[in-house]
Amino acid sequence: DAQAAYESANTLQASALAGVNFMLHTAGWLEGGLSMGYEKFIMDADQAGMLAVMLEGVELSENAQAMDAFREIGPGGHFLGAEHTHANFESAFYRSEIADNNSFEQWEEEGSFDCAMRANLKWKEMLKEYEAPPLDPAIDEALLEFITKRKSEFEDRDY
């Protein structure tokens, strides 16, 4: 729900701004880690992506400063038709795969899909398209034997 989303966003942002270089359990947690949600995983991963872009800092290259565009357009103009805008608009900002940036009316006309609904579709699409990496059959067999051996060494529990 919205509370879980904003709690995660605040925690992620505070951790990132504090300078951590590794965050374990960044995505999907609910109830303080007692459960997880696929939709929340997708939404949290999206937030982490936004933060990663933010932490890259401000680019100060010639292109990023866009001084040629300022000179081309001049005072009182707009940049929508500028060559610089056309060359850079697709990569200038983080583009979420689950955010809907349409107007409210468009959003309603297209089915009123909220973020959780879009995240639900996204994880299902990702799972459907997943291809397991190649694994040597001997390694696979050794891993399965190891799992079986380890499981036999302790009492089976419901966790």
JSON list of C-alpha atoms in Angstrom, two decimals:
[
{"chain": "A", "resi": 1, "resn": "ASP", "atom": "CA", "xyz": [0.00, 0.00, 0.00]},
{"chain": "A", "resi": 2, "resn": "ALA", "atom": "CA", "xyz": [1.00, 3.65, -0.05]},
{"chain": "A", "resi": 3, "resn": "GLN", "atom": "CA", "xyz": [2.40, 3.49, 3.50]},
{"chain": "A", "resi": 4, "resn": "ALA", "atom": "CA", "xyz": [4.74, 0.63, 2.63]},
{"chain": "A", "resi": 5, "resn": "ALA", "atom": "CA", "xyz": [5.84, 2.48, -0.50]},
{"chain": "A", "resi": 6, "resn": "TYR", "atom": "CA", "xyz": [6.64, 5.77, 1.19]},
{"chain": "A", "resi": 7, "resn": "GLU", "atom": "CA", "xyz": [8.38, 4.03, 4.11]},
{"chain": "A", "resi": 8, "resn": "SER", "atom": "CA", "xyz": [10.62, 2.21, 1.66]},
{"chain": "A", "resi": 9, "resn": "ALA", "atom": "CA", "xyz": [11.26, 5.35, -0.38]},
{"chain": "A", "resi": 10, "resn": "ASN", "atom": "CA", "xyz": [12.23, 7.31, 2.74]},
{"chain": "A", "resi": 11, "resn": "THR", "atom": "CA", "xyz": [14.50, 4.53, 4.00]},
{"chain": "A", "resi": 12, "resn": "LEU", "atom": "CA", "xyz": [16.15, 4.08, 0.61]},
{"chain": "A", "resi": 13, "resn": "GLN", "atom": "CA", "xyz": [16.72, 7.79, 0.20]},
{"chain": "A", "resi": 14, "resn": "ALA", "atom": "CA", "xyz": [18.13, 8.26, 3.70]},
{"chain": "A", "resi": 15, "resn": "SER", "atom": "CA", "xyz": [20.48, 5.29, 3.24]},
{"chain": "A", "resi": 16, "resn": "ALA", "atom": "CA", "xyz": [21.63, 6.48, -0.18]},
{"chain": "A", "resi": 17, "resn": "LEU", "atom": "CA", "xyz": [22.23, 10.04, 1.01]},
{"chain": "A", "resi": 18, "resn": "ALA", "atom": "CA", "xyz": [24.16, 8.69, 4.01]},
{"chain": "A", "resi": 19, "resn": "GLY", "atom": "CA", "xyz": [26.61, 7.16, 1.54]},
{"chain": "A", "resi": 20, "resn": "VAL", "atom": "CA", "xyz": [26.04, 3.42, 1.88]},
{"chain": "A", "resi": 21, "resn": "ASN", "atom": "CA", "xyz": [27.59, 1.46, -0.95]},
{"chain": "A", "resi": 22, "resn": "PHE", "atom": "CA", "xyz": [25.57, -1.74, -0.52]},
{"chain": "A", "resi": 23, "resn": "MET", "atom": "CA", "xyz": [21.96, -2.21, 0.54]},
{"chain": "A", "resi": 24, "resn": "LEU", "atom": "CA", "xyz": [20.84, -5.71, 1.42]},
{"chain": "A", "resi": 25, "resn": "HIS", "atom": "CA", "xyz": [17.10, -6.35, 1.26]},
{"chain": "A", "resi": 26, "resn": "THR", "atom": "CA", "xyz": [16.38, -3.20, -0.69]},
{"chain": "A", "resi": 27, "resn": "ALA", "atom": "CA", "xyz": [13.26, -4.38, -2.46]},
{"chain": "A", "resi": 28, "resn": "GLY", "atom": "CA", "xyz": [10.01, -6.13, -1.73]},
{"chain": "A", "resi": 29, "resn": "TRP", "atom": "CA", "xyz": [9.95, -6.15, 2.06]},
{"chain": "A", "resi": 30, "resn": "LEU", "atom": "CA", "xyz": [6.67, -5.97, 3.92]},
{"chain": "A", "resi": 31, "resn": "GLU", "atom": "CA", "xyz": [6.01, -6.23, 7.66]},
{"chain": "A", "resi": 32, "resn": "GLY", "atom": "CA", "xyz": [9.63, -5.48, 8.52]},
{"chain": "A", "resi": 33, "resn": "GLY", "atom": "CA", "xyz": [10.84, -8.38, 6.41]},
{"chain": "A", "resi": 34, "resn": "LEU", "atom": "CA", "xyz": [8.34, -10.99, 7.60]},
{"chain": "A", "resi": 35, "resn": "SER", "atom": "CA", "xyz": [6.87, -11.17, 4.11]},
{"chain": "A", "resi": 36, "resn": "MET", "atom": "CA", "xyz": [7.48, -9.80, 0.65]},
{"chain": "A", "resi": 37, "resn": "GLY", "atom": "CA", "xyz": [5.42, -8.76, -2.31]},
{"chain": "A", "resi": 38, "resn": "TYR", "atom": "CA", "xyz": [6.30, -9.04, -5.98]},
{"chain": "A", "resi": 39, "resn": "GLU", "atom": "CA", "xyz": [4.56, -5.77, -6.78]},
{"chain": "A", "resi": 40, "resn": "LYS", "atom": "CA", "xyz": [6.40, -4.03, -3.96]},
{"chain": "A", "resi": 41, "resn": "PHE", "atom": "CA", "xyz": [9.66, -5.55, -5.20]},
{"chain": "A", "resi": 42, "resn": "ILE", "atom": "CA", "xyz": [9.11, -3.98, -8.62]},
{"chain": "A", "resi": 43, "resn": "MET", "atom": "CA", "xyz": [8.13, -0.61, -7.12]},
{"chain": "A", "resi": 44, "resn": "ASP", "atom": "CA", "xyz": [11.10, -0.60, -4.71]},
{"chain": "A", "resi": 45, "resn": "ALA", "atom": "CA", "xyz": [13.50, -1.55, -7.51]},
{"chain": "A", "resi": 46, "resn": "ASP", "atom": "CA", "xyz": [12.11, 1.37, -9.51]},
{"chain": "A", "resi": 47, "resn": "GLN", "atom": "CA", "xyz": [12.78, 3.71, -6.56]},
{"chain": "A", "resi": 48, "resn": "ALA", "atom": "CA", "xyz": [16.31, 2.31, -6.25]},
{"chain": "A", "resi": 49, "resn": "GLY", "atom": "CA", "xyz": [16.85, 2.99, -9.95]},
{"chain": "A", "resi": 50, "resn": "MET", "atom": "CA", "xyz": [15.77, 6.61, -9.50]},
{"chain": "A", "resi": 51, "resn": "LEU", "atom": "CA", "xyz": [18.12, 6.99, -6.53]},
{"chain": "A", "resi": 52, "resn": "ALA", "atom": "CA", "xyz": [21.02, 5.46, -8.46]},
{"chain": "A", "resi": 53, "resn": "VAL", "atom": "CA", "xyz": [20.56, 8.08, -11.18]},
{"chain": "A", "resi": 54, "resn": "MET", "atom": "CA", "xyz": [20.32, 10.85, -8.57]},
{"chain": "A", "resi": 55, "resn": "LEU", "atom": "CA", "xyz": [23.54, 9.68, -6.90]},
{"chain": "A", "resi": 56, "resn": "GLU", "atom": "CA", "xyz": [25.42, 9.97, -10.19]},
{"chain": "A", "resi": 57, "resn": "GLY", "atom": "CA", "xyz": [25.31, 13.69, -9.56]},
{"chain": "A", "resi": 58, "resn": "VAL", "atom": "CA", "xyz": [24.98, 16.57, -11.97]},
{"chain": "A", "resi": 59, "resn": "GLU", "atom": "CA", "xyz": [26.80, 16.18, -15.26]},
{"chain": "A", "resi": 60, "resn": "LEU", "atom": "CA", "xyz": [28.80, 19.28, -16.15]},
{"chain": "A", "resi": 61, "resn": "SER", "atom": "CA", "xyz": [29.91, 18.38, -19.67]},
{"chain": "A", "resi": 62, "resn": "GLU", "atom": "CA", "xyz": [29.53, 20.83, -22.56]},
{"chain": "A", "resi": 63, "resn": "ASN", "atom": "CA", "xyz": [26.47, 18.91, -23.74]},
{"chain": "A", "resi": 64, "resn": "ALA", "atom": "CA", "xyz": [24.85, 18.81, -20.29]},
{"chain": "A", "resi": 65, "resn": "GLN", "atom": "CA", "xyz": [25.26, 22.54, -19.76]},
{"chain": "A", "resi": 66, "resn": "ALA", "atom": "CA", "xyz": [23.41, 23.12, -23.05]},
{"chain": "A", "resi": 67, "resn": "MET", "atom": "CA", "xyz": [24.89, 26.57, -23.62]},
{"chain": "A", "resi": 68, "resn": "ASP", "atom": "CA", "xyz": [24.49, 26.18, -27.40]},
{"chain": "A", "resi": 69, "resn": "ALA", "atom": "CA", "xyz": [20.77, 25.60, -26.87]},
{"chain": "A", "resi": 70, "resn": "PHE", "atom": "CA", "xyz": [20.49, 28.75, -24.74]},
{"chain": "A", "resi": 71, "resn": "ARG", "atom": "CA", "xyz": [22.22, 30.74, -27.47]},
{"chain": "A", "resi": 72, "resn": "GLU", "atom": "CA", "xyz": [20.04, 29.16, -30.19]},
{"chain": "A", "resi": 73, "resn": "ILE", "atom": "CA", "xyz": [16.74, 29.82, -28.41]},
{"chain": "A", "resi": 74, "resn": "GLY", "atom": "CA", "xyz": [17.41, 33.13, -26.73]},
{"chain": "A", "resi": 75, "resn": "PRO", "atom": "CA", "xyz": [15.26, 34.95, -24.17]},
{"chain": "A", "resi": 76, "resn": "GLY", "atom": "CA", "xyz": [11.53, 34.21, -24.21]},
{"chain": "A", "resi": 77, "resn": "GLY", "atom": "CA", "xyz": [11.78, 31.12, -26.41]},
{"chain": "A", "resi": 78, "resn": "HIS", "atom": "CA", "xyz": [11.05, 27.49, -25.65]},
{"chain": "A", "resi": 79, "resn": "PHE", "atom": "CA", "xyz": [13.32, 24.48, -25.96]},
{"chain": "A", "resi": 80, "resn": "LEU", "atom": "CA", "xyz": [10.86, 21.88, -27.28]},
{"chain": "A", "resi": 81, "resn": "GLY", "atom": "CA", "xyz": [11.97, 22.35, -30.88]},
{"chain": "A", "resi": 82, "resn": "ALA", "atom": "CA", "xyz": [15.66, 22.84, -30.13]},
{"chain": "A", "resi": 83, "resn": "GLU", "atom": "CA", "xyz": [18.21, 20.50, -31.66]},
{"chain": "A", "resi": 84, "resn": "HIS", "atom": "CA", "xyz": [19.73, 19.90, -28.21]},
{"chain": "A", "resi": 85, "resn": "THR", "atom": "CA", "xyz": [16.35, 18.86, -26.77]},
{"chain": "A", "resi": 86, "resn": "HIS", "atom": "CA", "xyz": [15.75, 16.40, -29.61]},
{"chain": "A", "resi": 87, "resn": "ALA", "atom": "CA", "xyz": [19.22, 14.91, -29.17]},
{"chain": "A", "resi": 88, "resn": "ASN", "atom": "CA", "xyz": [18.95, 14.51, -25.38]},
{"chain": "A", "resi": 89, "resn": "PHE", "atom": "CA", "xyz": [15.35, 14.20, -24.18]},
{"chain": "A", "resi": 90, "resn": "GLU", "atom": "CA", "xyz": [15.23, 10.38, -24.17]},
{"chain": "A", "resi": 91, "resn": "SER", "atom": "CA", "xyz": [18.24, 10.01, -21.87]},
{"chain": "A", "resi": 92, "resn": "ALA", "atom": "CA", "xyz": [18.04, 13.20, -19.81]},
{"chain": "A", "resi": 93, "resn": "PHE", "atom": "CA", "xyz": [15.83, 11.79, -17.05]},
{"chain": "A", "resi": 94, "resn": "TYR", "atom": "CA", "xyz": [15.16, 8.52, -15.28]},
{"chain": "A", "resi": 95, "resn": "ARG", "atom": "CA", "xyz": [12.26, 6.86, -17.06]},
{"chain": "A", "resi": 96, "resn": "SER", "atom": "CA", "xyz": [10.29, 4.54, -14.84]},
{"chain": "A", "resi": 97, "resn": "GLU", "atom": "CA", "xyz": [8.84, 1.41, -16.41]},
{"chain": "A", "resi": 98, "resn": "ILE", "atom": "CA", "xyz": [5.87, 1.48, -14.02]},
{"chain": "A", "resi": 99, "resn": "ALA", "atom": "CA", "xyz": [5.02, 5.16, -13.61]},
{"chain": "A", "resi": 100, "resn": "ASP", "atom": "CA", "xyz": [2.11, 6.65, -15.54]},
{"chain": "A", "resi": 101, "resn": "ASN", "atom": "CA", "xyz": [2.76, 10.23, -16.57]},
{"chain": "A", "resi": 102, "resn": "ASN", "atom": "CA", "xyz": [-0.48, 10.73, -18.46]},
{"chain": "A", "resi": 103, "resn": "SER", "atom": "CA", "xyz": [-3.16, 13.21, -17.42]},
{"chain": "A", "resi": 104, "resn": "PHE", "atom": "CA", "xyz": [-5.79, 12.00, -14.95]},
{"chain": "A", "resi": 105, "resn": "GLU", "atom": "CA", "xyz": [-8.33, 11.85, -17.77]},
{"chain": "A", "resi": 106, "resn": "GLN", "atom": "CA", "xyz": [-6.05, 9.68, -19.93]},
{"chain": "A", "resi": 107, "resn": "TRP", "atom": "CA", "xyz": [-5.30, 7.45, -16.94]},
{"chain": "A", "resi": 108, "resn": "GLU", "atom": "CA", "xyz": [-9.04, 6.96, -16.35]},
{"chain": "A", "resi": 109, "resn": "GLU", "atom": "CA", "xyz": [-9.75, 6.29, -20.03]},
{"chain": "A", "resi": 110, "resn": "GLU", "atom": "CA", "xyz": [-6.99, 3.67, -20.14]},
{"chain": "A", "resi": 111, "resn": "GLY", "atom": "CA", "xyz": [-8.44, 1.68, -17.22]},
{"chain": "A", "resi": 112, "resn": "SER", "atom": "CA", "xyz": [-7.26, 3.53, -14.09]},
{"chain": "A", "resi": 113, "resn": "PHE", "atom": "CA", "xyz": [-4.30, 1.18, -13.59]},
{"chain": "A", "resi": 114, "resn": "ASP", "atom": "CA", "xyz": [-2.55, 2.21, -10.38]},
{"chain": "A", "resi": 115, "resn": "CYS", "atom": "CA", "xyz": [1.13, 1.60, -9.70]},
{"chain": "A", "resi": 116, "resn": "ALA", "atom": "CA", "xyz": [0.54, -1.75, -7.98]},
{"chain": "A", "resi": 117, "resn": "MET", "atom": "CA", "xyz": [-1.46, -2.98, -10.96]},
{"chain": "A", "resi": 118, "resn": "ARG", "atom": "CA", "xyz": [1.30, -1.92, -13.37]},
{"chain": "A", "resi": 119, "resn": "ALA", "atom": "CA", "xyz": [3.91, -3.56, -11.12]},
{"chain": "A", "resi": 120, "resn": "ASN", "atom": "CA", "xyz": [1.81, -6.75, -11.10]},
{"chain": "A", "resi": 121, "resn": "LEU", "atom": "CA", "xyz": [1.87, -6.85, -14.89]},
{"chain": "A", "resi": 122, "resn": "LYS", "atom": "CA", "xyz": [5.61, -6.10, -14.92]},
{"chain": "A", "resi": 123, "resn": "TRP", "atom": "CA", "xyz": [6.68, -8.94, -12.60]},
{"chain": "A", "resi": 124, "resn": "LYS", "atom": "CA", "xyz": [4.49, -11.41, -14.45]},
{"chain": "A", "resi": 125, "resn": "GLU", "atom": "CA", "xyz": [6.01, -10.29, -17.76]},
{"chain": "A", "resi": 126, "resn": "MET", "atom": "CA", "xyz": [9.53, -10.60, -16.32]},
{"chain": "A", "resi": 127, "resn": "LEU", "atom": "CA", "xyz": [8.82, -14.08, -14.97]},
{"chain": "A", "resi": 128, "resn": "LYS", "atom": "CA", "xyz": [7.31, -15.19, -18.28]},
{"chain": "A", "resi": 129, "resn": "GLU", "atom": "CA", "xyz": [10.35, -13.93, -20.23]},
{"chain": "A", "resi": 130, "resn": "TYR", "atom": "CA", "xyz": [12.95, -15.33, -17.81]},
{"chain": "A", "resi": 131, "resn": "GLU", "atom": "CA", "xyz": [15.50, -17.71, -19.26]},
{"chain": "A", "resi": 132, "resn": "ALA", "atom": "CA", "xyz": [17.65, -19.66, -16.85]},
{"chain": "A", "resi": 133, "resn": "PRO", "atom": "CA", "xyz": [21.37, -19.22, -17.51]},
{"chain": "A", "resi": 134, "resn": "PRO", "atom": "CA", "xyz": [23.19, -22.27, -18.82]},
{"chain": "A", "resi": 135, "resn": "LEU", "atom": "CA", "xyz": [24.40, -24.57, -16.06]},
{"chain": "A", "resi": 136, "resn": "ASP", "atom": "CA", "xyz": [26.73, -27.52, -16.46]},
{"chain": "A", "resi": 137, "resn": "PRO", "atom": "CA", "xyz": [24.66, -30.65, -15.65]},
{"chain": "A", "resi": 138, "resn": "ALA", "atom": "CA", "xyz": [27.42, -31.95, -13.36]},
{"chain": "A", "resi": 139, "resn": "ILE", "atom": "CA", "xyz": [27.34, -28.73, -11.32]},
{"chain": "A", "resi": 140, "resn": "ASP", "atom": "CA", "xyz": [23.53, -28.86, -11.18]},
{"chain": "A", "resi": 141, "resn": "GLU", "atom": "CA", "xyz": [23.64, -32.45, -9.91]},
{"chain": "A", "resi": 142, "resn": "ALA", "atom": "CA", "xyz": [26.31, -31.59, -7.31]},
{"chain": "A", "resi": 143, "resn": "LEU", "atom": "CA", "xyz": [24.24, -28.65, -6.05]},
{"chain": "A", "resi": 144, "resn": "LEU", "atom": "CA", "xyz": [21.09, -30.79, -5.77]},
{"chain": "A", "resi": 145, "resn": "GLU", "atom": "CA", "xyz": [23.05, -33.46, -3.86]},
{"chain": "A", "resi": 146, "resn": "PHE", "atom": "CA", "xyz": [24.43, -30.78, -1.51]},
{"chain": "A", "resi": 147, "resn": "ILE", "atom": "CA", "xyz": [20.91, -29.42, -0.87]},
{"chain": "A", "resi": 148, "resn": "THR", "atom": "CA", "xyz": [19.55, -32.89, -0.16]},
{"chain": "A", "resi": 149, "resn": "LYS", "atom": "CA", "xyz": [22.46, -33.65, 2.22]},
{"chain": "A", "resi": 150, "resn": "ARG", "atom": "CA", "xyz": [22.07, -30.37, 4.11]},
{"chain": "A", "resi": 151, "resn": "LYS", "atom": "CA", "xyz": [18.30, -30.78, 4.42]},
{"chain": "A", "resi": 152, "resn": "SER", "atom": "CA", "xyz": [18.77, -34.24, 5.89]},
{"chain": "A", "resi": 153, "resn": "GLU", "atom": "CA", "xyz": [21.03, -32.82, 8.61]},
{"chain": "A", "resi": 154, "resn": "PHE", "atom": "CA", "xyz": [18.32, -30.79, 10.34]},
{"chain": "A", "resi": 155, "resn": "GLU", "atom": "CA", "xyz": [14.69, -31.12, 11.30]},
{"chain": "A", "resi": 156, "resn": "ASP", "atom": "CA", "xyz": [12.25, -30.03, 8.62]},
{"chain": "A", "resi": 157, "resn": "ARG", "atom": "CA", "xyz": [10.36, -26.90, 9.70]},
{"chain": "A", "resi": 158, "resn": "ASP", "atom": "CA", "xyz": [7.69, -24.65, 8.30]},
{"chain": "A", "resi": 159, "resn": "TYR", "atom": "CA", "xyz": [9.97, -21.72, 7.51]}
]
